[in-house]
Short mmCIF file of C-alpha atoms in Angstrom, two decimals:
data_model
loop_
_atom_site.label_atom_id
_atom_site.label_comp_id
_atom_site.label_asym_id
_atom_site.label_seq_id
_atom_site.Cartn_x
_atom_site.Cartn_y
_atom_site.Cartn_z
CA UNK A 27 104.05 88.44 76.30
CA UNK A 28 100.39 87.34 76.45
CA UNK A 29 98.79 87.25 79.23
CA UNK A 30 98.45 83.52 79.82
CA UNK A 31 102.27 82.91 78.47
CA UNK A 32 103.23 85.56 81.40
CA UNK A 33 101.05 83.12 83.95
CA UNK A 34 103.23 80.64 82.90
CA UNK A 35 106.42 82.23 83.13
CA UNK A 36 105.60 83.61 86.58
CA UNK A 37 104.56 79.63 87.89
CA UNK A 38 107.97 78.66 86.57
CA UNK A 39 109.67 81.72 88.06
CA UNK A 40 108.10 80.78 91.70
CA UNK A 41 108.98 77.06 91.05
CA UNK A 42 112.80 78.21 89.91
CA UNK A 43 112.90 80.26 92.87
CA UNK A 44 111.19 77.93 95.70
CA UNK A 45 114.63 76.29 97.20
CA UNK A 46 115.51 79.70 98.43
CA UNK A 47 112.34 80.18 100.38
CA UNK A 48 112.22 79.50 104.03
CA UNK A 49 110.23 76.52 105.22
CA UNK A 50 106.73 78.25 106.50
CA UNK A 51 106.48 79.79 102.67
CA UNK A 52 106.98 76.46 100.69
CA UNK A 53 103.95 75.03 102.65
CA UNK A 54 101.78 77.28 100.63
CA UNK A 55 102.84 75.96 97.42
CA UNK A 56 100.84 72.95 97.91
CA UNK A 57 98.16 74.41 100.07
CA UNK A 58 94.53 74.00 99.30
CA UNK A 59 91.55 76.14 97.51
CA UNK A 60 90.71 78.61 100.40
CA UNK A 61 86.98 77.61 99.61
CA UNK A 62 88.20 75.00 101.62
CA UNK A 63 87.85 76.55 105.60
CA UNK A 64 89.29 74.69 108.47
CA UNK A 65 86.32 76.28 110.95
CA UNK A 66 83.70 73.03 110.45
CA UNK A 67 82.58 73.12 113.98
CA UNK A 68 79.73 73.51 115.43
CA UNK A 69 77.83 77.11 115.64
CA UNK A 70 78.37 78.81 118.78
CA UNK A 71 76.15 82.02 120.48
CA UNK A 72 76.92 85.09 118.03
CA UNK A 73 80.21 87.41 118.37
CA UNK A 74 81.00 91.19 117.79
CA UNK A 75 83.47 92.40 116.00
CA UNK A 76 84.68 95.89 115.44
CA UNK A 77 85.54 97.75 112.69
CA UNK A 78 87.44 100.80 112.81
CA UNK A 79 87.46 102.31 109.40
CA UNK A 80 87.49 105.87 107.90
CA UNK A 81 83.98 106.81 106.85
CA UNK A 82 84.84 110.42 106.08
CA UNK A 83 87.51 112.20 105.38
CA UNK A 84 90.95 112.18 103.40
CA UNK A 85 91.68 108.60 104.12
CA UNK A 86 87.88 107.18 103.42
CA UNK A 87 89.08 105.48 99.95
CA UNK A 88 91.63 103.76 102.19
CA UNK A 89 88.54 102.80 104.53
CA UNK A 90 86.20 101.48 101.62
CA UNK A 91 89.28 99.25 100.77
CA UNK A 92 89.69 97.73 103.94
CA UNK A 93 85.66 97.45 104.41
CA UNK A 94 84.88 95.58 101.44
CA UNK A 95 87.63 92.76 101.96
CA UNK A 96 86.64 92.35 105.25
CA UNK A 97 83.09 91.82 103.64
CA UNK A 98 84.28 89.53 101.19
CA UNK A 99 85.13 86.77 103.57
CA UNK A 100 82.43 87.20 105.75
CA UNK A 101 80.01 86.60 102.55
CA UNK A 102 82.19 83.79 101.32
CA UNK A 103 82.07 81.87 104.63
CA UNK A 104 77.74 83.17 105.31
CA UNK A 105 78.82 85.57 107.65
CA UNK A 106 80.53 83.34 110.23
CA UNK A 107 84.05 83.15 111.82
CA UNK A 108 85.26 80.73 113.13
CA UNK A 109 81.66 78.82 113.14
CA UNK A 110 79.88 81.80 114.85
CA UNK A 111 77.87 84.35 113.48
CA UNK A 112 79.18 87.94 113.50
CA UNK A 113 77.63 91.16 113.90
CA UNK A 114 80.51 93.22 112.48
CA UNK A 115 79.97 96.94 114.40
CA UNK A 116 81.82 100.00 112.32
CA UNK A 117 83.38 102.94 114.34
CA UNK A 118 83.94 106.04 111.78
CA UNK A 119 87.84 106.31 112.28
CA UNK A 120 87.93 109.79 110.60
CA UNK A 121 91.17 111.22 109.66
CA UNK A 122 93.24 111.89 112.81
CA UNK A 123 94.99 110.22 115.23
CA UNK A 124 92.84 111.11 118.07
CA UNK A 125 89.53 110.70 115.96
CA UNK A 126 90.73 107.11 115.79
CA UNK A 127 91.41 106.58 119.53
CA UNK A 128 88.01 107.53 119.71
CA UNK A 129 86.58 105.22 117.64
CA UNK A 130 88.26 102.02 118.91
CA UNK A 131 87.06 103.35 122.96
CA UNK A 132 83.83 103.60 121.46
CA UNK A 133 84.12 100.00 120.04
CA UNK A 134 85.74 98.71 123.39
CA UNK A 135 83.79 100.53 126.14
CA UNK A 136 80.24 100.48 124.50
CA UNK A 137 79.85 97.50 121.69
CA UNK A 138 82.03 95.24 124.03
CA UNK A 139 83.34 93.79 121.19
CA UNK A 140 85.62 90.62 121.06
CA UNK A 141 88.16 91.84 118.60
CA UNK A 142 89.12 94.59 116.45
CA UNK A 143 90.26 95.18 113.05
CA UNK A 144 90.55 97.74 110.52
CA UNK A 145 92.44 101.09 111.04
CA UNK A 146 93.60 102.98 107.78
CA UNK A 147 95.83 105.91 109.55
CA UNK A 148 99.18 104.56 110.94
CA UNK A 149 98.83 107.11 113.48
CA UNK A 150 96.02 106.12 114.91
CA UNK A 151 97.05 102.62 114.92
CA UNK A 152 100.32 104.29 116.99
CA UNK A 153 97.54 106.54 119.13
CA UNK A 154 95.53 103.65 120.42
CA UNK A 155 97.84 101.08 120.86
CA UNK A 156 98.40 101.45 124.60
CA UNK A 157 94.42 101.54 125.08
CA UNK A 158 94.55 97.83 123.45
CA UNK A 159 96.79 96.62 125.52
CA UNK A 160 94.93 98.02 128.79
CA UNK A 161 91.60 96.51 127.15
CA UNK A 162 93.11 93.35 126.29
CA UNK A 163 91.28 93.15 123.07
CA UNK A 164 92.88 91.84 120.40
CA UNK A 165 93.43 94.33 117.13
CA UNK A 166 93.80 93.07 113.46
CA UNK A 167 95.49 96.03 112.12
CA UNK A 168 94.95 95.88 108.74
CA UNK A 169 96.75 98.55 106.88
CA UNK A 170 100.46 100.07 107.56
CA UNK A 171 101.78 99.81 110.60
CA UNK A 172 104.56 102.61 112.18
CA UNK A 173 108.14 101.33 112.81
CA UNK A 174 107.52 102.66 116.55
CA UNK A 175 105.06 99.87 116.93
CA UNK A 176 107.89 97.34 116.36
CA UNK A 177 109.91 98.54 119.41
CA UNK A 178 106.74 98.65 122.08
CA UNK A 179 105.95 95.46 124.40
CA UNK A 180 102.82 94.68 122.83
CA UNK A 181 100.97 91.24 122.86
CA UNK A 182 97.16 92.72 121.70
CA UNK A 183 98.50 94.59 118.52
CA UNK A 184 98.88 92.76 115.73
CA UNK A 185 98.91 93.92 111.85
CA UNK A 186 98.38 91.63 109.11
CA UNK A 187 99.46 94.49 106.04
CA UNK A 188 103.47 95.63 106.67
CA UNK A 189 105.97 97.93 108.62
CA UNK A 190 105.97 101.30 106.94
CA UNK A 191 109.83 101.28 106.55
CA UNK A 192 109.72 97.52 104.64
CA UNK A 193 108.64 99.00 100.81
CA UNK A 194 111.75 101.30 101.05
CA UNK A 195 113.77 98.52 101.48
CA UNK A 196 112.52 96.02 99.37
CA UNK A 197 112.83 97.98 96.56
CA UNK A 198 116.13 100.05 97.40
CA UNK A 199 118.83 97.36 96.28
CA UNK A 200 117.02 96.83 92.92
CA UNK A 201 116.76 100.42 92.47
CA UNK A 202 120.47 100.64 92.68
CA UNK A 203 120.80 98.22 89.58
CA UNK A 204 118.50 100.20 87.88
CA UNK A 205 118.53 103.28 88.15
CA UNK A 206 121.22 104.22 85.84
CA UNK A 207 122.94 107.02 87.70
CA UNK A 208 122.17 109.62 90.34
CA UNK A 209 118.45 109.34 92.01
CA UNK A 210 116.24 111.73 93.49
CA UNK A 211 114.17 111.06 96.52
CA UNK A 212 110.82 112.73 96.77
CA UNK A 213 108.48 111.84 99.68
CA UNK A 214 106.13 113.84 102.46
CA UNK A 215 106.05 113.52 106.14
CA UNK A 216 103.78 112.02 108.50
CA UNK A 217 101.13 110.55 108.86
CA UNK A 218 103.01 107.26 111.13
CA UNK A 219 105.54 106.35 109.60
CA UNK A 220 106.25 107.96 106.02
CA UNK A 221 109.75 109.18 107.40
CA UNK A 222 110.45 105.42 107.73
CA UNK A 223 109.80 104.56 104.09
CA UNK A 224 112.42 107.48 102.99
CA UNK A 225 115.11 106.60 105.97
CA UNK A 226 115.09 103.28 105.07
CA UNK A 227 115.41 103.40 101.26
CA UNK A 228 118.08 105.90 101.56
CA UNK A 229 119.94 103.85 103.96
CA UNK A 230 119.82 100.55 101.87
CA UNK A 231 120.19 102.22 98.29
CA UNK A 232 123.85 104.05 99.16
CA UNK A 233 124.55 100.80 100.81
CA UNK A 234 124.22 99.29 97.82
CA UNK A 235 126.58 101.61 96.48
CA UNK A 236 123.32 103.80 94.57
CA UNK A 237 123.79 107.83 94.37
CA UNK A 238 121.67 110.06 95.55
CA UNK A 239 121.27 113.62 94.38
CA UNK A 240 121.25 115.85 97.77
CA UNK A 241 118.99 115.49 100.04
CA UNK A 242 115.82 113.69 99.92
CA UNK A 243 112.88 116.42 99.20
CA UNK A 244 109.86 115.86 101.49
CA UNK A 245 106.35 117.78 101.52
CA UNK A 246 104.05 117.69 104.45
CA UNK A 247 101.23 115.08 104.29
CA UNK A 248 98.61 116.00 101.86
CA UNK A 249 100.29 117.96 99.94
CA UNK A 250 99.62 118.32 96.44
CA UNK A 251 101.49 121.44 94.55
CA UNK A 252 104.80 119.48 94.09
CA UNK A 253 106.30 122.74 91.46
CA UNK A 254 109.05 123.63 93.46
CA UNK A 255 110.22 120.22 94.28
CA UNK A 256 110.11 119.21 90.44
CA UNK A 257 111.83 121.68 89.48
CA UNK A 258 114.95 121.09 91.28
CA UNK A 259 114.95 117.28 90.73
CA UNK A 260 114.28 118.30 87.26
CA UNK A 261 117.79 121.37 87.76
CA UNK A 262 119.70 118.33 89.50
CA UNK A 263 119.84 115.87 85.73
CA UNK A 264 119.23 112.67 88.05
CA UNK A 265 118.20 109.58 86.19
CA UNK A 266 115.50 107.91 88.27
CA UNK A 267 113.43 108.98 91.02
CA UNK A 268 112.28 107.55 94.13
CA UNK A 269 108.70 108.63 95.26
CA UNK A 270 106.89 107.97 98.30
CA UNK A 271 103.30 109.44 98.11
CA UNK A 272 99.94 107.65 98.60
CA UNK A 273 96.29 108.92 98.42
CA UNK A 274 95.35 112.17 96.60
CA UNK A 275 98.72 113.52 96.58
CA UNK A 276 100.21 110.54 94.73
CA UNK A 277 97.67 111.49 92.13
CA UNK A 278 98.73 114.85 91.92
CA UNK A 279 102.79 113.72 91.91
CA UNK A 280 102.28 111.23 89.63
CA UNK A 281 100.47 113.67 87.02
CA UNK A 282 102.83 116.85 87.49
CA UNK A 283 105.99 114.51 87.05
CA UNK A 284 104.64 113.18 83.94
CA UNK A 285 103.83 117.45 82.93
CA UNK A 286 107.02 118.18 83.79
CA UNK A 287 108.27 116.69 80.46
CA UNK A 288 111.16 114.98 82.02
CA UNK A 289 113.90 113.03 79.75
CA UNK A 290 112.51 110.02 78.26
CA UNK A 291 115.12 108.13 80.02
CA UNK A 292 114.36 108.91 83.78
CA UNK A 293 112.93 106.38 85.57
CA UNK A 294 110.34 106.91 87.99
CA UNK A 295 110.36 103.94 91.20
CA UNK A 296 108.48 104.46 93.91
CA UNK A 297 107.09 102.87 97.07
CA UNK A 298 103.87 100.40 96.50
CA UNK A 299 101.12 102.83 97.74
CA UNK A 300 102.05 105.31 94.71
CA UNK A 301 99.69 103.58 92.33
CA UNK A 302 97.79 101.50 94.48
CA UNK A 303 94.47 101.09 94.80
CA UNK A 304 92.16 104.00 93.59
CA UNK A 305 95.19 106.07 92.61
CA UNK A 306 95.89 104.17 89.82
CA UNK A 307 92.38 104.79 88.31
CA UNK A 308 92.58 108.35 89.04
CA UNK A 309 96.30 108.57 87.41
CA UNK A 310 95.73 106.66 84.50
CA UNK A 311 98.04 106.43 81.52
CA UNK A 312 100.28 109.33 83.69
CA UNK A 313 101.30 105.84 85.68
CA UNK A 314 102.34 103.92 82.84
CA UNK A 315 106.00 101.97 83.36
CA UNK A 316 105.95 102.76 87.27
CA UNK A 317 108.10 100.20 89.04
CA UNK A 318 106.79 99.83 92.83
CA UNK A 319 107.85 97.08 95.90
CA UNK A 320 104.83 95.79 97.66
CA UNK A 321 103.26 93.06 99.12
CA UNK A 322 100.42 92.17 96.98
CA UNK A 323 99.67 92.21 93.21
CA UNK A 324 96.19 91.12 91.67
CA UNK A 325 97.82 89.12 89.20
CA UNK A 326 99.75 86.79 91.62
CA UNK A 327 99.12 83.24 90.53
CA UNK A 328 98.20 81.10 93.60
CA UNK A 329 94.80 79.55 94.12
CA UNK A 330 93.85 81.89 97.14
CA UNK A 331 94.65 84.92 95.08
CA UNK A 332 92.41 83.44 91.95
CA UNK A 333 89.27 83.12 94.02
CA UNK A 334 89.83 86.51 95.69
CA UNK A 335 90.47 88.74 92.67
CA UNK A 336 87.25 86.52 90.56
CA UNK A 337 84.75 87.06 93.93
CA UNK A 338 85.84 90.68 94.15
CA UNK A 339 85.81 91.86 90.70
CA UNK A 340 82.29 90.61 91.13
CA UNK A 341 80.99 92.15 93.94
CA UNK A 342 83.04 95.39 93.77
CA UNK A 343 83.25 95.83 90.25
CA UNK A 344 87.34 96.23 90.58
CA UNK A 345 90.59 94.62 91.36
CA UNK A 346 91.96 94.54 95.04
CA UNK A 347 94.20 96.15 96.33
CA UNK A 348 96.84 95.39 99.18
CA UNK A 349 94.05 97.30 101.83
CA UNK A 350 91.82 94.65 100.55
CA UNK A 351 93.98 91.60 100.75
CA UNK A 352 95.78 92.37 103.88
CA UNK A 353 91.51 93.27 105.50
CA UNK A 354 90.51 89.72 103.86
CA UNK A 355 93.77 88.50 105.30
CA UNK A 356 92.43 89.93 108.52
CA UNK A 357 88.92 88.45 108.73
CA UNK A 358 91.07 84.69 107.94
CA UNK A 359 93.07 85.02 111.09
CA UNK A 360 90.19 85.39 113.43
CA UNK A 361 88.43 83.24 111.36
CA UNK A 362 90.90 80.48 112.47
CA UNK A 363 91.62 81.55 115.73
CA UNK A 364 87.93 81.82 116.76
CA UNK A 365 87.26 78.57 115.25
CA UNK A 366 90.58 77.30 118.15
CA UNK A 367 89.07 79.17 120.77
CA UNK A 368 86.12 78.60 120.71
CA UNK A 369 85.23 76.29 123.70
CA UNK A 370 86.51 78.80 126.07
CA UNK A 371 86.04 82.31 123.61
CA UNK A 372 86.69 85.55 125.28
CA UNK A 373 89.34 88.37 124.12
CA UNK A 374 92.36 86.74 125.79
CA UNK A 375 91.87 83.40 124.41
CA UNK A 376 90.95 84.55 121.12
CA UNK A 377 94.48 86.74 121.58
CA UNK A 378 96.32 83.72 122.36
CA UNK A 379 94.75 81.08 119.66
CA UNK A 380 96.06 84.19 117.21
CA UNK A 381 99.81 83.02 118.53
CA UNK A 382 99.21 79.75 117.42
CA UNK A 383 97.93 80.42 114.45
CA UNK A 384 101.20 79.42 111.58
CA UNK A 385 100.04 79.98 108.53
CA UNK A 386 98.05 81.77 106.44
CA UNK A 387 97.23 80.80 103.08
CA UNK A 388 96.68 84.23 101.53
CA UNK A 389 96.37 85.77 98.21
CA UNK A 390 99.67 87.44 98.85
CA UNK A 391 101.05 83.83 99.36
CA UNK A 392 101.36 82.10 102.26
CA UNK A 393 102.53 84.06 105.37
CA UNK A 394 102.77 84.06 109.15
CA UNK A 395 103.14 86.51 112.05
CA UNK A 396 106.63 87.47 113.18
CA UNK A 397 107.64 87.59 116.72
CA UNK A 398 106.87 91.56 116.54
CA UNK A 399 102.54 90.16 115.55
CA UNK A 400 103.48 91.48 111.79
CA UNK A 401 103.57 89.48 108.53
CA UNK A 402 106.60 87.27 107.42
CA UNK A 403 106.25 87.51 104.23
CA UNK A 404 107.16 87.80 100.25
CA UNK A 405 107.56 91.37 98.26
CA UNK A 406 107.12 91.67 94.91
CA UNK A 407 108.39 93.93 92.12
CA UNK A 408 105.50 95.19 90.28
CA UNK A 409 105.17 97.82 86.78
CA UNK A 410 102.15 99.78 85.60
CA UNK A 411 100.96 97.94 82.69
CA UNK A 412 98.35 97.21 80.56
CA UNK A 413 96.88 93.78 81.95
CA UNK A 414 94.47 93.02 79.08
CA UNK A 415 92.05 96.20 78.73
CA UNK A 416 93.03 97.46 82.30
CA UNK A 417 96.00 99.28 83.84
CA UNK A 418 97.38 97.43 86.49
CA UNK A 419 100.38 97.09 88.25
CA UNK A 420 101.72 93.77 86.80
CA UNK A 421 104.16 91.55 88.87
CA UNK A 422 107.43 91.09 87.27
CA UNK A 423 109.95 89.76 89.72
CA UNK A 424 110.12 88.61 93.49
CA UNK A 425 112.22 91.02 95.83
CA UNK A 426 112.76 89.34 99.18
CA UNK A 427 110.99 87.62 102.31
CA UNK A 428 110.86 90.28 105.29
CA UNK A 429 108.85 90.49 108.28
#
């Protein structure tokens, strides 16, 4: 299928499948350019925001990610939110839990910031949670958030990317259709949430009435020598395999599976941060015919999601990824809410004007916070594929609202 015949077969797939959306998501359907901003009022005394973002380490690709589409929207909208001008203040997050803490005190205690955002490791988002609560400073989360986060009292922590158990299972009843036998589940531990991912696709794929070849194999986070576990997927004749990996050891997975010389006829699924991002670049045509459940794909045919993936090809020099989108994302809800609050802006108001925000017109699609301060939203079914001269992971069905 061409490229433009495909755009047209996904606008009438989204119009085919609009009844069955809930109310907030049909809004977007007819909602406006986002060139468009709803923060015309007048400019107000400067804020700070912080950024708390990786700058070394093993998760700094996740970092640049969620730095540059925070960027984006501040250049699109001449570095204002809301009206005001922004000093945006970076804290390195590093690549522990407690390195993170660190960061966000610093941003709290010293820059006296208004708000937050960033945070690539789940853990630290876990780590420092209590601290934002104490602080009453609102946080933006915007990458993975823990399941653990979903069961605290919170009303400062909010997260506009996804629960870490929700790929899992928005990909674990289509994997059952598909997989064409017994599945293996391959996946590491830790950092924040990774156990999720596994618990819940194994939970919703038998429940679906899917197979599962022993255990699920798991490798400690990191990892990249995956020998051992191939090799008894490989001894156990499955027919698909479920992978959840991100960062450098996806890479590695990704590239060993495909050396491994498996039948032509296993399938390899896996959770969206598998070939997401800079993995995919770095796994090349190892990747090609992954199927993956996330939230975002750059191909996604909504006017939002046309102006983001045309002003960041240009100024990064590469598609977005979900990091991207959901840090964009980010910098548009305090864009709004800053632009509500702003007669009477301080932390807790700006907290507050984030409740009422509704919704979000995204490149994702349109979205809002659930009563647990994480996205409602859509999940897609996506493939590695050639898209035009680039490999890409290509939408080719929608999965499910969650949130």
């Amino acid at each position: 299928m061409s490229h433009l015949n495909r755009r047209q077969a996904l606008r009438l797939f989204a119009a085919a499948g609009a009844a069955g959306l809930t109310a907030p998501i049909l809004s977007a359907c007819s909602s406006s350019d986002s060139s468009t901003d709803s923060t015309a009022v007048p400019s107000g005394p400067p804020i700070k925001i912080g950024m708390i973002v990786p700058q070394t380490g093993q998760f700094k690709d996740f970092g640049n990610e969620l730095d540059n589409g925070f960027s984006l929207y501040l250049q699109q909208h001449g570095t204002k939110l809301g009206g005001r001008p922004v000093t945006l203040v970076k804290a390195d997050e590093g690549e522990t839990a407690d390195s993170g803490k660190a960061a966000a005190a610093k941003l709290i205690n010293d820059e006296k910031v208004l708000a937050l955002t960033g945070v690539a490791n789940p853990a630290a988002m876990l780590a420092m949670a209590g601290d934002i609560e104490n602080a009453k400073i609102p946080l933006i989360g915007s990458n993975a958030s823990p399941k653990a986060l979903q069961t605290m009292s919170l009303k400062y922590n909010w997260r506009t990317s996804f629960v870490s158990d929700e790929p899992g299972f928005a990909i674990a009843r289509w994997a059952a259709q598909n997989a064409g036998g017994q599945l293996a589940v391959c996946g590491q531990t830790g950092p924040g949430g990774d156990d999720d991912d596994v618990a819940s696709f194994v939970e919703q794929y038998k429940s679906a009435g899917g197979n599962i070849a022993g255990q699920a194999r798991t490798v400690g986070y990191g990892s990249k020598d995956f020998g051992n576990m191939l090799n008894a997927v490989k001894s156990a004749n499955v027919q698909a395999v479920y992978a959840l990996f991100n960062g450098a050891s996806a890479v590695e997975f990704v590239k060993q599976f495909r050396n491994m010389h498996f039948p032509a006829n296993v399938k390899l699924f896996g959770s969206g941060p598998l070939t997401e991002g800079s993995v995919l670049k770095q796994q090349g045509d190892s990747a090609k015919d992954i199927v993956t459940a996330l939230n975002y794909s750059p191909d996604l045919d909504n006017v939002a999601n046309r102006r983001f993936v045309a002003d960041y090809q240009k100024a990064f020099g590469t598609v977005p990824s979900t990091y991207a989108m959901a840090s964009y994302d980010a910098a548009a809800v305090l864009d709004k809410a800053i632009a509500d609050a702003t007669r009477s802006l301080d932390s807790v108001n700006l907290n507050a004007a984030i409740g009422r925000l509704g919704q979000i017109d995204s490149p994702r699609g349109g979205w809002q916070f659930s009563q647990t301060r994480t996205p409602l939203q859509r999940w897609y079914l996506r493939q590695v594929r050639n898209d035009g001269a680039v490999l890409s992971n290509v939408l080719t069905a929608e999965l499910a609202t969650r949130g």
